[in-house]
Amino acid sequence: MSELVSSPAADVLLIEDDSMTVTYIERFFQDSHIHITTTVDGLRGQELAMARSWDCIILDRRLPGIDGLTILTHLRSHNIQTPVLFLTTMDGIHDRVTGLRHGGDDYLVKPFALMELSARIESLLRRGREPQNEVTLTFADVEINLLNREVRRAGEKLYIQAQELKLLEYFMRNPNVILSHKMLLQTVWDINFPIHSNLLASHISRLRERLGRDATPLIHTVKGHGYILRTQ
């Protein structure tokens, strides 16, 4: 693993299990302002990503120990919004969409040109330096104040418990997108294994109650796939 250096270098975490790719990237950025810290193990990568602040994370989809999508879901569920660039051989449209819908910021397919990787990292670094003024999330007539964690619908304050609020926030960050049972369990409860319970269904039911049974339904069941937040 590379040793950390002080600013003005940008600290980038590379989680990649192919040693040739790691060497390829490290050598390219060796004398640049971008400092690369690497690990070849998914679990170790998740630990490093959680342990400190990074300017950008480069993440492989297929890793030993834990896959890249699970790592990213874990980070986003803990409100870690570090820009993440997927670097992977998984080049299908479905793979790209899945990566971005899980919270990825960019997606680069192997084999790749180092100049393109550098340009994409620079773009993410610029985006990360932009001031974040997000105070509220809004969908239809529902609003979440991210500072005081209050929820209002049509101006009326709603009482929503912490776990239900976390669930609602995830829906509102991903409107009009089908969210699978697995994605919701991983993000909201950090459950990464199959469970046989009505945990999710019961929370969805209570959240619908909180939002008002007589109001326009927002959380819809997509049979066999999951749930979606939409106005119709």
Short mmCIF file of C-alpha atoms in Angstrom, two decimals:
data_model
loop_
_atom_site.label_atom_id
_atom_site.label_comp_id
_atom_site.label_asym_id
_atom_site.label_seq_id
_atom_site.Cartn_x
_atom_site.Cartn_y
_atom_site.Cartn_z
CA MET A 1 0.00 0.00 0.00
CA SER A 2 1.23 3.49 -0.81
CA GLU A 3 2.15 5.81 2.02
CA LEU A 4 0.00 8.88 2.47
CA VAL A 5 1.38 12.28 1.63
CA SER A 6 0.21 15.71 2.73
CA SER A 7 -1.77 18.16 0.64
CA PRO A 8 -1.93 19.61 -1.95
CA ALA A 9 -2.05 16.05 -3.31
CA ALA A 10 -5.52 14.60 -3.77
CA ASP A 11 -5.91 11.33 -1.86
CA VAL A 12 -7.50 8.62 -3.99
CA LEU A 13 -8.30 5.13 -2.74
CA LEU A 14 -7.99 2.36 -5.34
CA ILE A 15 -9.77 -0.91 -4.48
CA GLU A 16 -8.65 -3.30 -7.22
CA ASP A 17 -7.62 -6.95 -7.06
CA ASP A 18 -5.65 -7.13 -10.32
CA SER A 19 -2.02 -6.43 -9.43
CA MET A 20 -1.08 -5.46 -12.99
CA THR A 21 -3.82 -2.85 -13.12
CA VAL A 22 -2.74 -1.51 -9.72
CA THR A 23 0.89 -1.18 -10.86
CA TYR A 24 -0.24 0.38 -14.15
CA ILE A 25 -2.21 3.09 -12.32
CA GLU A 26 0.32 3.70 -9.55
CA ARG A 27 3.17 4.27 -12.02
CA PHE A 28 1.11 6.69 -14.09
CA PHE A 29 0.23 8.87 -11.10
CA GLN A 30 3.58 8.47 -9.33
CA ASP A 31 4.78 12.03 -9.92
CA SER A 32 1.40 13.73 -10.11
CA HIS A 33 -0.67 15.65 -7.57
CA ILE A 34 -2.96 12.60 -7.30
CA HIS A 35 -1.77 10.20 -4.61
CA ILE A 36 -3.01 6.62 -4.90
CA THR A 37 -3.51 4.32 -1.90
CA THR A 38 -4.30 0.75 -2.90
CA THR A 39 -5.73 -2.48 -1.57
CA VAL A 40 -6.56 -5.70 -3.38
CA ASP A 41 -9.18 -6.97 -0.90
CA GLY A 42 -12.79 -5.88 -0.79
CA LEU A 43 -13.23 -6.06 2.99
CA ARG A 44 -9.99 -4.15 3.58
CA GLY A 45 -11.07 -1.63 0.99
CA GLN A 46 -14.35 -1.04 2.79
CA GLU A 47 -12.46 -0.56 6.07
CA LEU A 48 -10.14 2.01 4.48
CA ALA A 49 -13.04 3.82 2.80
CA MET A 50 -14.82 4.11 6.16
CA ALA A 51 -11.73 4.94 8.21
CA ARG A 52 -10.91 8.38 6.83
CA SER A 53 -11.81 11.02 4.29
CA TRP A 54 -10.86 10.47 0.64
CA ASP A 55 -11.11 12.83 -2.31
CA CYS A 56 -12.14 10.00 -4.63
CA ILE A 57 -12.51 6.21 -4.60
CA ILE A 58 -11.80 3.96 -7.60
CA LEU A 59 -13.71 0.74 -7.12
CA ASP A 60 -13.68 -2.59 -8.96
CA ARG A 61 -17.02 -4.42 -9.21
CA ARG A 62 -15.58 -7.90 -8.64
CA LEU A 63 -13.42 -8.21 -5.53
CA PRO A 64 -12.38 -10.93 -3.09
CA GLY A 65 -14.13 -10.74 0.26
CA ILE A 66 -16.97 -8.43 -0.77
CA ASP A 67 -18.15 -7.05 -4.10
CA GLY A 68 -17.93 -3.43 -5.17
CA LEU A 69 -21.68 -2.79 -5.21
CA THR A 70 -21.98 -3.95 -1.61
CA ILE A 71 -19.10 -1.69 -0.59
CA LEU A 72 -20.70 1.33 -2.24
CA THR A 73 -24.12 0.58 -0.76
CA HIS A 74 -22.50 0.38 2.67
CA LEU A 75 -20.75 3.72 2.20
CA ARG A 76 -23.85 5.54 1.00
CA SER A 77 -25.93 4.06 3.82
CA HIS A 78 -23.47 5.67 6.25
CA ASN A 79 -23.83 9.00 4.42
CA ILE A 80 -20.32 8.85 2.96
CA GLN A 81 -20.68 10.81 -0.27
CA THR A 82 -17.10 10.52 -1.56
CA PRO A 83 -17.13 10.45 -5.39
CA VAL A 84 -16.83 6.83 -6.59
CA LEU A 85 -15.59 5.72 -10.00
CA PHE A 86 -16.29 2.12 -10.95
CA LEU A 87 -13.41 0.51 -12.88
CA THR A 88 -14.50 -2.88 -14.19
CA THR A 89 -14.74 -5.41 -17.02
CA MET A 90 -18.53 -5.52 -16.57
CA ASP A 91 -19.46 -3.50 -19.64
CA GLY A 92 -23.16 -4.23 -20.19
CA ILE A 93 -25.72 -1.41 -20.11
CA HIS A 94 -27.46 -3.12 -17.18
CA ASP A 95 -24.13 -3.26 -15.32
CA ARG A 96 -23.50 0.44 -15.87
CA VAL A 97 -27.02 1.44 -14.85
CA THR A 98 -26.86 -0.75 -11.75
CA GLY A 99 -23.55 0.78 -10.70
CA LEU A 100 -24.80 4.33 -11.10
CA ARG A 101 -28.13 3.61 -9.39
CA HIS A 102 -26.28 2.20 -6.40
CA GLY A 103 -24.66 5.62 -5.94
CA GLY A 104 -21.68 5.46 -8.28
CA ASP A 105 -20.61 8.75 -9.86
CA ASP A 106 -18.85 7.41 -12.96
CA TYR A 107 -18.17 4.11 -14.72
CA LEU A 108 -15.06 3.22 -16.74
CA VAL A 109 -14.72 -0.14 -18.48
CA LYS A 110 -11.49 -2.13 -18.79
CA PRO A 111 -9.32 -2.02 -20.81
CA PHE A 112 -8.99 1.73 -20.41
CA ALA A 113 -6.63 4.55 -21.33
CA LEU A 114 -4.79 6.13 -18.41
CA MET A 115 -5.37 9.60 -19.82
CA GLU A 116 -9.12 8.98 -19.74
CA LEU A 117 -8.94 7.65 -16.19
CA SER A 118 -6.99 10.76 -15.18
CA ALA A 119 -9.55 13.06 -16.82
CA ARG A 120 -12.45 11.30 -15.11
CA ILE A 121 -10.74 11.50 -11.72
CA GLU A 122 -10.09 15.22 -12.25
CA SER A 123 -13.76 15.72 -13.10
CA LEU A 124 -14.86 13.95 -9.91
CA LEU A 125 -12.36 15.91 -7.84
CA ARG A 126 -13.72 19.20 -9.19
CA ARG A 127 -17.26 18.05 -8.46
CA GLY A 128 -16.26 17.05 -4.93
CA ARG A 129 -14.79 20.50 -4.24
CA GLU A 130 -18.01 22.26 -5.19
CA PRO A 131 -19.90 23.55 -2.13
CA GLN A 132 -22.72 21.26 -1.02
CA ASN A 133 -25.73 23.36 -0.10
CA GLU A 134 -28.31 20.58 0.03
CA VAL A 135 -30.56 21.19 3.01
CA THR A 136 -33.78 19.53 1.90
CA LEU A 137 -34.95 16.61 -0.20
CA THR A 138 -38.22 17.13 -2.03
CA PHE A 139 -40.47 14.78 -3.97
CA ALA A 140 -44.01 15.74 -4.94
CA ASP A 141 -45.42 17.41 -1.80
CA VAL A 142 -43.06 15.60 0.62
CA GLU A 143 -40.03 17.36 2.06
CA ILE A 144 -37.24 16.13 4.35
CA ASN A 145 -35.17 18.72 6.18
CA LEU A 146 -31.73 17.09 6.33
CA LEU A 147 -30.58 19.34 9.17
CA ASN A 148 -33.31 18.73 11.74
CA ARG A 149 -34.62 15.47 10.16
CA GLU A 150 -38.19 16.80 10.00
CA VAL A 151 -40.61 15.46 7.39
CA ARG A 152 -43.54 17.44 6.05
CA ARG A 153 -46.23 16.60 3.52
CA ALA A 154 -48.19 19.48 2.00
CA GLY A 155 -46.70 21.60 4.78
CA GLU A 156 -47.94 19.35 7.59
CA LYS A 157 -45.32 17.88 9.90
CA LEU A 158 -45.30 14.09 10.04
CA TYR A 159 -44.11 11.81 12.82
CA ILE A 160 -41.76 9.25 11.30
CA GLN A 161 -39.48 6.95 13.26
CA ALA A 162 -35.74 6.87 12.56
CA GLN A 163 -35.62 3.69 10.47
CA GLU A 164 -38.69 4.71 8.47
CA LEU A 165 -37.06 8.09 7.84
CA LYS A 166 -33.91 6.39 6.58
CA LEU A 167 -36.05 4.31 4.24
CA LEU A 168 -37.94 7.37 3.00
CA GLU A 169 -34.69 9.28 2.45
CA TYR A 170 -33.32 6.45 0.31
CA PHE A 171 -36.50 6.43 -1.78
CA MET A 172 -36.31 10.21 -2.22
CA ARG A 173 -32.69 10.06 -3.29
CA ASN A 174 -33.70 7.50 -5.93
CA PRO A 175 -37.12 8.58 -7.25
CA ASN A 176 -38.74 6.76 -10.16
CA VAL A 177 -36.25 3.89 -9.79
CA ILE A 178 -37.24 0.34 -8.86
CA LEU A 179 -35.41 -0.53 -5.64
CA SER A 180 -35.10 -4.24 -4.96
CA HIS A 181 -35.68 -5.85 -1.59
CA LYS A 182 -31.94 -6.64 -1.46
CA MET A 183 -30.91 -3.02 -2.13
CA LEU A 184 -33.26 -1.69 0.54
CA LEU A 185 -32.18 -4.22 3.16
CA GLN A 186 -28.50 -3.54 2.44
CA THR A 187 -28.84 0.24 2.51
CA VAL A 188 -31.30 0.79 5.36
CA TRP A 189 -30.47 -2.13 7.65
CA ASP A 190 -26.97 -3.12 6.43
CA ILE A 191 -28.25 -6.69 5.90
CA ASN A 192 -26.19 -8.48 3.25
CA PHE A 193 -27.70 -11.95 3.50
CA PRO A 194 -31.12 -13.49 2.74
CA ILE A 195 -33.65 -13.17 5.54
CA HIS A 196 -37.07 -14.73 5.98
CA SER A 197 -39.14 -12.05 7.69
CA ASN A 198 -41.55 -9.26 6.91
CA LEU A 199 -39.10 -6.60 8.18
CA LEU A 200 -39.12 -4.58 4.97
CA ALA A 201 -42.80 -5.07 4.18
CA SER A 202 -43.86 -3.96 7.67
CA HIS A 203 -41.72 -0.81 7.48
CA ILE A 204 -43.08 0.00 4.02
CA SER A 205 -46.63 -0.42 5.35
CA ARG A 206 -45.98 1.89 8.31
CA LEU A 207 -44.28 4.46 6.09
CA ARG A 208 -47.30 4.50 3.80
CA GLU A 209 -49.47 5.09 6.85
CA ARG A 210 -47.26 7.97 7.98
CA LEU A 211 -47.49 9.58 4.55
CA GLY A 212 -51.28 9.34 4.69
CA ARG A 213 -53.52 6.61 3.35
CA ASP A 214 -55.95 9.21 1.98
CA ALA A 215 -53.22 11.18 0.22
CA THR A 216 -51.85 10.41 -3.25
CA PRO A 217 -49.88 7.13 -2.97
CA LEU A 218 -46.16 7.56 -3.55
CA ILE A 219 -44.55 4.22 -2.64
CA HIS A 220 -45.68 1.55 -5.08
CA THR A 221 -45.04 -2.19 -5.09
CA VAL A 222 -43.52 -3.62 -8.26
CA LYS A 223 -44.45 -7.28 -7.98
CA GLY A 224 -41.45 -9.59 -8.13
CA HIS A 225 -38.96 -6.70 -8.21
CA GLY A 226 -39.32 -4.37 -5.23
CA TYR A 227 -40.69 -0.86 -4.68
CA ILE A 228 -40.64 2.48 -6.47
CA LEU A 229 -41.27 6.07 -5.40
CA ARG A 230 -43.43 7.78 -8.01
CA THR A 231 -46.52 9.94 -8.23
CA GLN A 232 -48.58 7.50 -10.31
#
